[in-house]
Tab-separated table of C-alpha atoms and ligand atoms in Angstrom:
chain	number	residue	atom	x	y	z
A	742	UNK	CA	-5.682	51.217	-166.655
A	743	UNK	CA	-3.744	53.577	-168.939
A	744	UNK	CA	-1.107	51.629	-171.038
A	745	UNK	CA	2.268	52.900	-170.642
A	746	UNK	CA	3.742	52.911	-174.160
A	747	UNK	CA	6.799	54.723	-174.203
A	748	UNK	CA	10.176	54.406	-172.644
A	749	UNK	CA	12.543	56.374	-170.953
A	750	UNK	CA	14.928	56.974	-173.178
A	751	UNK	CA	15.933	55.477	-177.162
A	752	UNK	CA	18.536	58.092	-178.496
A	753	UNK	CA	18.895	55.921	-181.718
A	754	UNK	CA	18.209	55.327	-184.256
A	755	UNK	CA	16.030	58.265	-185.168
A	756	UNK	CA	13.091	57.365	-187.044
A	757	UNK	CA	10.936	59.019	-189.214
A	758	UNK	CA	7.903	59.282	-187.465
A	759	UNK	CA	8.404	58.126	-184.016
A	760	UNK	CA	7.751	58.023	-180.381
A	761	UNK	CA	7.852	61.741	-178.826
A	762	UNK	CA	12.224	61.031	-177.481
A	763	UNK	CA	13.300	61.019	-181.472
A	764	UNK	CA	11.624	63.477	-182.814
A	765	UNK	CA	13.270	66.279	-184.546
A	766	UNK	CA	13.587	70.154	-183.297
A	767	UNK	CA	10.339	71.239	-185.310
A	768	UNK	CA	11.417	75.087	-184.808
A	769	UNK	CA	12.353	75.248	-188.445
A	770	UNK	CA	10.000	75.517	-191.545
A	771	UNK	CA	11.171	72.574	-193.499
A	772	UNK	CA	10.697	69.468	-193.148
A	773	UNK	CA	13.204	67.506	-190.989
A	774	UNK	CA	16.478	66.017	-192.289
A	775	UNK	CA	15.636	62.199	-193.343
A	776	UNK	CA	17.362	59.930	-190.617
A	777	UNK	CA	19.314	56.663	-192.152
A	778	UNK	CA	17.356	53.326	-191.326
A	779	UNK	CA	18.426	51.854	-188.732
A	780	UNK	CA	21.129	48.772	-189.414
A	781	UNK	CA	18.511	45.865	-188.899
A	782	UNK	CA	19.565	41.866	-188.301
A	783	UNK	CA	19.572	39.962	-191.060
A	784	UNK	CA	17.323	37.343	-190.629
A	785	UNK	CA	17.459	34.517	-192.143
A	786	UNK	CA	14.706	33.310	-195.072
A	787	UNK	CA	13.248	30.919	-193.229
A	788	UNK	CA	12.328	33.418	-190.532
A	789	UNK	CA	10.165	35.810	-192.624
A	790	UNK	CA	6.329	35.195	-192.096
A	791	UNK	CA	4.436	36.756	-195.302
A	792	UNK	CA	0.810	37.709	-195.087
A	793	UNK	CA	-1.637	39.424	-196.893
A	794	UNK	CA	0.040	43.336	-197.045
A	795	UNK	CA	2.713	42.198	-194.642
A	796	UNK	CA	6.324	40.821	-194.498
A	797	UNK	CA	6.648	39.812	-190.664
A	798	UNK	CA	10.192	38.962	-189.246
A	799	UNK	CA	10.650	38.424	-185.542
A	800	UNK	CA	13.616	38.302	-183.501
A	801	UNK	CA	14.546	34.934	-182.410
A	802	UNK	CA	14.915	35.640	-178.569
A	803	UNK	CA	11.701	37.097	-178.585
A	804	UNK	CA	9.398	35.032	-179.336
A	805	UNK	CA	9.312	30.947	-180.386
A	806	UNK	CA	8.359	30.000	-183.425
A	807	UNK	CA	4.710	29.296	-182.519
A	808	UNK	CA	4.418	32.510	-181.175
A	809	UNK	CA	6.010	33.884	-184.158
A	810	UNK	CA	3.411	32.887	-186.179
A	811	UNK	CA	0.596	33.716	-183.823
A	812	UNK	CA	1.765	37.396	-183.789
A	813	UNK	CA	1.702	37.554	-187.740
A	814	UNK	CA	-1.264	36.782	-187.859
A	815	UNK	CA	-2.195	39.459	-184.818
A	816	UNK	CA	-0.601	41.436	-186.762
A	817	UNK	CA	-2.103	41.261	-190.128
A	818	UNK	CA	-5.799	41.417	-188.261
A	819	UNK	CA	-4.578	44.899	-186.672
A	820	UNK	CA	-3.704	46.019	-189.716
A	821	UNK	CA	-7.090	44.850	-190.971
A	822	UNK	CA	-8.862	46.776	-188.442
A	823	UNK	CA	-7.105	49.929	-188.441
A	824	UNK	CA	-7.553	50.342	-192.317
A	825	UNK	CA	-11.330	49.941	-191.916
A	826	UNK	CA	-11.041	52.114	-188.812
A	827	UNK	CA	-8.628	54.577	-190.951
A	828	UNK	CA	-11.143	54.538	-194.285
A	829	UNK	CA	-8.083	52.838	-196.307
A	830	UNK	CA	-5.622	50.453	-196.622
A	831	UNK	CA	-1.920	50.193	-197.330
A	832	UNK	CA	-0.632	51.166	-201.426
A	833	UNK	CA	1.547	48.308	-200.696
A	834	UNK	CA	2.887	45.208	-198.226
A	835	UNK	CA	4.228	46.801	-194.886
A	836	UNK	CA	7.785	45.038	-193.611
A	837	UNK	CA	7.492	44.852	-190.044
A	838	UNK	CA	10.177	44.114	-187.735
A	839	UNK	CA	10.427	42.973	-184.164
A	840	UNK	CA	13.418	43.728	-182.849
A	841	UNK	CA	15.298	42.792	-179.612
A	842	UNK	CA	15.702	45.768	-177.168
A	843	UNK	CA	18.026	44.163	-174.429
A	844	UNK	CA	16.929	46.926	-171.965
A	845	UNK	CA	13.323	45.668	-173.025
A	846	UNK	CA	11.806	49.208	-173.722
A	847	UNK	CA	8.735	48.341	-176.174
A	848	UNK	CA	8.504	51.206	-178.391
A	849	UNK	CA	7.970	51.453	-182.461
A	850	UNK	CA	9.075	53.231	-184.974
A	851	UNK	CA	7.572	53.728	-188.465
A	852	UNK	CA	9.797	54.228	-191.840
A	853	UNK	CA	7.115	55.160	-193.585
A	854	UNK	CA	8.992	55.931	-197.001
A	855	UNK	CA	10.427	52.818	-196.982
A	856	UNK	CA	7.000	51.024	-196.135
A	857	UNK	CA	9.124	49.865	-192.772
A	858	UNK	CA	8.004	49.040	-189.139
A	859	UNK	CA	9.804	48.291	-186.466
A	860	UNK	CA	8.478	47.589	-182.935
A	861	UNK	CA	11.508	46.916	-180.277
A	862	UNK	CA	10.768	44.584	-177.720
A	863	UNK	CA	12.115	41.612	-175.782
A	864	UNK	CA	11.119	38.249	-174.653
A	865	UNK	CA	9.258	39.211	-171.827
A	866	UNK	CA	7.007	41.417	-173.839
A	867	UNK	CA	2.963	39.902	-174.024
A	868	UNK	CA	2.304	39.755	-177.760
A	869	UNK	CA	-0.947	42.358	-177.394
A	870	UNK	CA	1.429	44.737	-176.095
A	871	UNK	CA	3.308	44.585	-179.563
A	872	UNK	CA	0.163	44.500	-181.513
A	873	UNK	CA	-0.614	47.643	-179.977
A	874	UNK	CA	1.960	49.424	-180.476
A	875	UNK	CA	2.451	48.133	-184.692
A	876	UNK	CA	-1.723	49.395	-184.346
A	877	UNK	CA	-0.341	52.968	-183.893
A	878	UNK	CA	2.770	52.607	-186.351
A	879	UNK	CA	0.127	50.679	-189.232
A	880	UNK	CA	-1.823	54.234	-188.927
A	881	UNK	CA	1.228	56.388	-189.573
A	882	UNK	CA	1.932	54.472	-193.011
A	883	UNK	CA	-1.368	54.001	-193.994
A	884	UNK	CA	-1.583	58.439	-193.526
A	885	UNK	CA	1.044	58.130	-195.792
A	886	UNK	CA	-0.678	56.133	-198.406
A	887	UNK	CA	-3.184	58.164	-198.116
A	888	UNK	CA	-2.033	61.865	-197.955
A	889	UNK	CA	1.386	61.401	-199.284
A	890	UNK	CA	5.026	62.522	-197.718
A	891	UNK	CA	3.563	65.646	-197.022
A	892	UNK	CA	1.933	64.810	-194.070
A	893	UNK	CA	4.824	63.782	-192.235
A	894	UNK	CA	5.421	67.590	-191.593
A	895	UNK	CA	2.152	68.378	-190.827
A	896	UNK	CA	0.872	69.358	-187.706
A	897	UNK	CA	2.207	67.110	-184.704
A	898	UNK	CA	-1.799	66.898	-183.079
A	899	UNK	CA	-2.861	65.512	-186.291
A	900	UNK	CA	0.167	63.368	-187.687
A	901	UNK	CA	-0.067	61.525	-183.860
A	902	UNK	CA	-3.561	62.317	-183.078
A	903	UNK	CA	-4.571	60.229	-186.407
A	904	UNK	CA	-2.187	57.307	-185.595
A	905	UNK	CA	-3.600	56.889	-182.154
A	906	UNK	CA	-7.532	57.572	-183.302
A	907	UNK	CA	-6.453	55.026	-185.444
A	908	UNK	CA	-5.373	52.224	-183.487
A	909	UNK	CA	-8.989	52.326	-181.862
A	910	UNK	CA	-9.556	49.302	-179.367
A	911	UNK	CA	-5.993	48.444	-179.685
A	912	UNK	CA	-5.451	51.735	-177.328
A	913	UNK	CA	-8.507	52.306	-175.870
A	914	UNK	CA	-8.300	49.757	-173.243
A	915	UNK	CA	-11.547	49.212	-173.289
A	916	UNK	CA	-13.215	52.240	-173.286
A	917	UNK	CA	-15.559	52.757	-175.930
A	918	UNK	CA	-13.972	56.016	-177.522
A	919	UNK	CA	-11.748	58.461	-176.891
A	920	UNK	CA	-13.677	61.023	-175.904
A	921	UNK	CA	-14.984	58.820	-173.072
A	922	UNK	CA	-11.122	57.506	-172.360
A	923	UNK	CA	-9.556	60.931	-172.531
A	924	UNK	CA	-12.851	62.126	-169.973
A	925	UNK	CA	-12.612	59.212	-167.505
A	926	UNK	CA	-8.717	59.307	-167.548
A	927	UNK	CA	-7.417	63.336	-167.360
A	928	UNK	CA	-10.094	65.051	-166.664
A	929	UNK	CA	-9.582	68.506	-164.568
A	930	UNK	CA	-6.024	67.797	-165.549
A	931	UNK	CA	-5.493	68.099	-169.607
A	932	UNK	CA	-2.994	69.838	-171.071
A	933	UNK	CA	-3.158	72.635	-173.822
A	934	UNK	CA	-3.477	71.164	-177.281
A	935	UNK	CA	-0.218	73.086	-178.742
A	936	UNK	CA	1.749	71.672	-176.132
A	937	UNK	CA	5.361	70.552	-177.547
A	938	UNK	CA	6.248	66.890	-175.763
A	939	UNK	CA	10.223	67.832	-175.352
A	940	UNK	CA	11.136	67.459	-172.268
A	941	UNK	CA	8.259	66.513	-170.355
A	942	UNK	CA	7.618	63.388	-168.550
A	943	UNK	CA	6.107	60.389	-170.099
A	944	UNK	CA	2.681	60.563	-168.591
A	945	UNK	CA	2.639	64.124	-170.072
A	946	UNK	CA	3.767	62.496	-173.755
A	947	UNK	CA	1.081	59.700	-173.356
A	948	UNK	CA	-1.248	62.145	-171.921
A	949	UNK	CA	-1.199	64.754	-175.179
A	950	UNK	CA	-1.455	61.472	-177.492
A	951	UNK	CA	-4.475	60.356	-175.866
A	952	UNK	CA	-5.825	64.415	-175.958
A	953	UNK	CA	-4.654	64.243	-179.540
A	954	UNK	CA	-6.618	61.152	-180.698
A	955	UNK	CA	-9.928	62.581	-178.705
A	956	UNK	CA	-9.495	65.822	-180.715
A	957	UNK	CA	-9.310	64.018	-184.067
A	958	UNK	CA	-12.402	62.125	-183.018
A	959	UNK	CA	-14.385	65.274	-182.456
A	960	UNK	CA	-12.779	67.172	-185.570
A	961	UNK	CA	-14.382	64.213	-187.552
A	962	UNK	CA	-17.737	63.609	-185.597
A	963	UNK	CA	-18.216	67.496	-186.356
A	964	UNK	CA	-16.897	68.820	-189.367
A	965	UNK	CA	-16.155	65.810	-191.410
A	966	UNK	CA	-13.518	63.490	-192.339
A	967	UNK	CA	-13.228	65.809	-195.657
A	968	UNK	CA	-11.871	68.908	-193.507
A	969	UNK	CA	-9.525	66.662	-191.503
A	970	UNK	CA	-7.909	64.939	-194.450
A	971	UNK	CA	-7.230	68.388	-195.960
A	972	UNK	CA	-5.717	69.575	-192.421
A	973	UNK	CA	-3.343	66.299	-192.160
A	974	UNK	CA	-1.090	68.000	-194.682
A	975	UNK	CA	-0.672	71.426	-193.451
A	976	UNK	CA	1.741	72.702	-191.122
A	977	UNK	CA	4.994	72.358	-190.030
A	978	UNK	CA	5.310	69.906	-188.094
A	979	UNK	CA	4.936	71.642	-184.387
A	980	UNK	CA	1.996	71.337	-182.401
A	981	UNK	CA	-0.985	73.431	-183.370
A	982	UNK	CA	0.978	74.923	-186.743
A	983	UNK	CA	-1.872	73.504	-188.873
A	984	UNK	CA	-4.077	75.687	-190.974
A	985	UNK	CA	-7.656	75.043	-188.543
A	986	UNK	CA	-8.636	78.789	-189.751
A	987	UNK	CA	-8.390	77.901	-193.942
A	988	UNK	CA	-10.260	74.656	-193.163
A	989	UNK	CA	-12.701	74.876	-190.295
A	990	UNK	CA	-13.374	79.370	-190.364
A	991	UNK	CA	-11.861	79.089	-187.119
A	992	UNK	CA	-8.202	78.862	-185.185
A	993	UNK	CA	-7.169	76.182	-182.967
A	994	UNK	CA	-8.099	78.356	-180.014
A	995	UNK	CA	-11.673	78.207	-180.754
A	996	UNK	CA	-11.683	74.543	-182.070
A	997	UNK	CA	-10.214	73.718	-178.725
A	998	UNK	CA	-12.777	74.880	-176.266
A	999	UNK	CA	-15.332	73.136	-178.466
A	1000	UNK	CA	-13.561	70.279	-177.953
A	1001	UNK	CA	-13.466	70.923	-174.365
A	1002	UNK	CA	-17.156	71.256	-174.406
A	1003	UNK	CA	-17.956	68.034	-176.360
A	1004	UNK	CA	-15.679	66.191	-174.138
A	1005	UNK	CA	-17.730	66.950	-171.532
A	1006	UNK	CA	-20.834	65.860	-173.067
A	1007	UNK	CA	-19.625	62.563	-172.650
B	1323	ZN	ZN1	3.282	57.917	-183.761
């Protein structure tokens, strides 16, 4: 069953690389105007959980204290598996933040400048479910650790295509890649690649984030991790603005229908 990670609607506050609702007009050239942090409780001392690469503070209505702990430590094995998954780890410990939504939207948001997570939930929301979605934020940092600010104005297909590759089993719901989750899920009914999110529906959103991830996966299974590491810093930030054509000999275009061809090899 295809998890349904986004919500209807979050107008604030606008994070830096974030669910497909904050995300900046990407018409322009430059990259986007740096959105203020959002004003964050201020929890108490005693309520921090630190572990190995990550400061963990959890809402108080969310979860007990039990449970608290349990999801650190969910946490820090995520982020565990996603840098192994990834090829490398985070420069530095990762704050992340759990955050009471009272209309109980999960969604997450990473601050990736100021090493910051935050995942909004409520008290209703499983644990995995927030594991999952930190899985997808983790990735977004650790591309930043790796490829520096630059690549949050790269292309949109690689910037979220990486961060859901990424979080592997944590989004794959059991499938074995994404290839065969992207195949057994939309098939007969994907969308083009360059497709801009704005104002479509959320199936549409999760449905290009799934295509995304698949398209990483066969950018790396056939040309290389080298070649995609040197696209995740070019473009300019809208779908498909990446330079395929300096890196791969070919445009999108054609690196698409190959795409559409290997996924239906599997
Ligand atoms: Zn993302």
């Amino acid at each position: 069953m295809l998890i349904i990670l986004f919500a209807t609607h979050r107008p604030d506050p606008r994070p830096r690389i974030a669910p497909p609702w904050a995300m900046p007009d990407t018409s322009g050239l430059n990259l986007p105007p740096l959105p203020a942090l959002p004003d964050l409780p201020d929890f108490a001392a005693g309520q921090r959980i630190q572990r190995p690469n990550l400061d963990v503070m959890v809402a108080p209505e969310i979860y007990r204290r039990d449970d608290q702990i349990l999801l650190a430590v969910e946490l820090e094995q995520a982020l565990v598996y996603v840098g192994e998954r990834f090829g490398s780890g985070p420069a530095a410990p990762i704050q992340t933040v759990v955050q009471m939504d009272v209309g109980c939207m999960l969604n997450g948001a990473a601050f990736t400048d100021a090493r910051q997570l935050v995942v909004y939930a409520c008290s209703s929301t499983a644990r995995p479910r927030v594991v999952a979605i930190a899985a997808h934020e983790f990735v977004h940092q650790l591309a930043h650790d790796r490829y520096g600010p630059t690549h949050q104005a790269s292309d949109l297909i690689i910037l979220e295509g990486l961060a859901t590759w990424g979080a592997g089993t944590y989004w794959l719901s059991g499938m074995p890649s994404f290839r065969a989750f992207v195949q057994r899920q939309y098939s007969g009914q994907l969308l083009p690649l360059a497709t801009p999110y704005q104002g479509r529906p959320i199936a549409d959103m999760n449905k290009l984030y799934y295509q995304w991830a698949s398209f990483v996966e066969f950018l790396i299974e056939t040309y290389g991790r080298e070649r995609l590491d040197a696209l995740a810093t070019t473009g300019t930030r809208a779908p498909g603005s990446g330079d395929y054509s300096g890196i791969y000999g070919k445009g999108l275009d054609v690196l698409e229908q190959e795409w559409l061809v290997w996924l239906a090899q599997s």
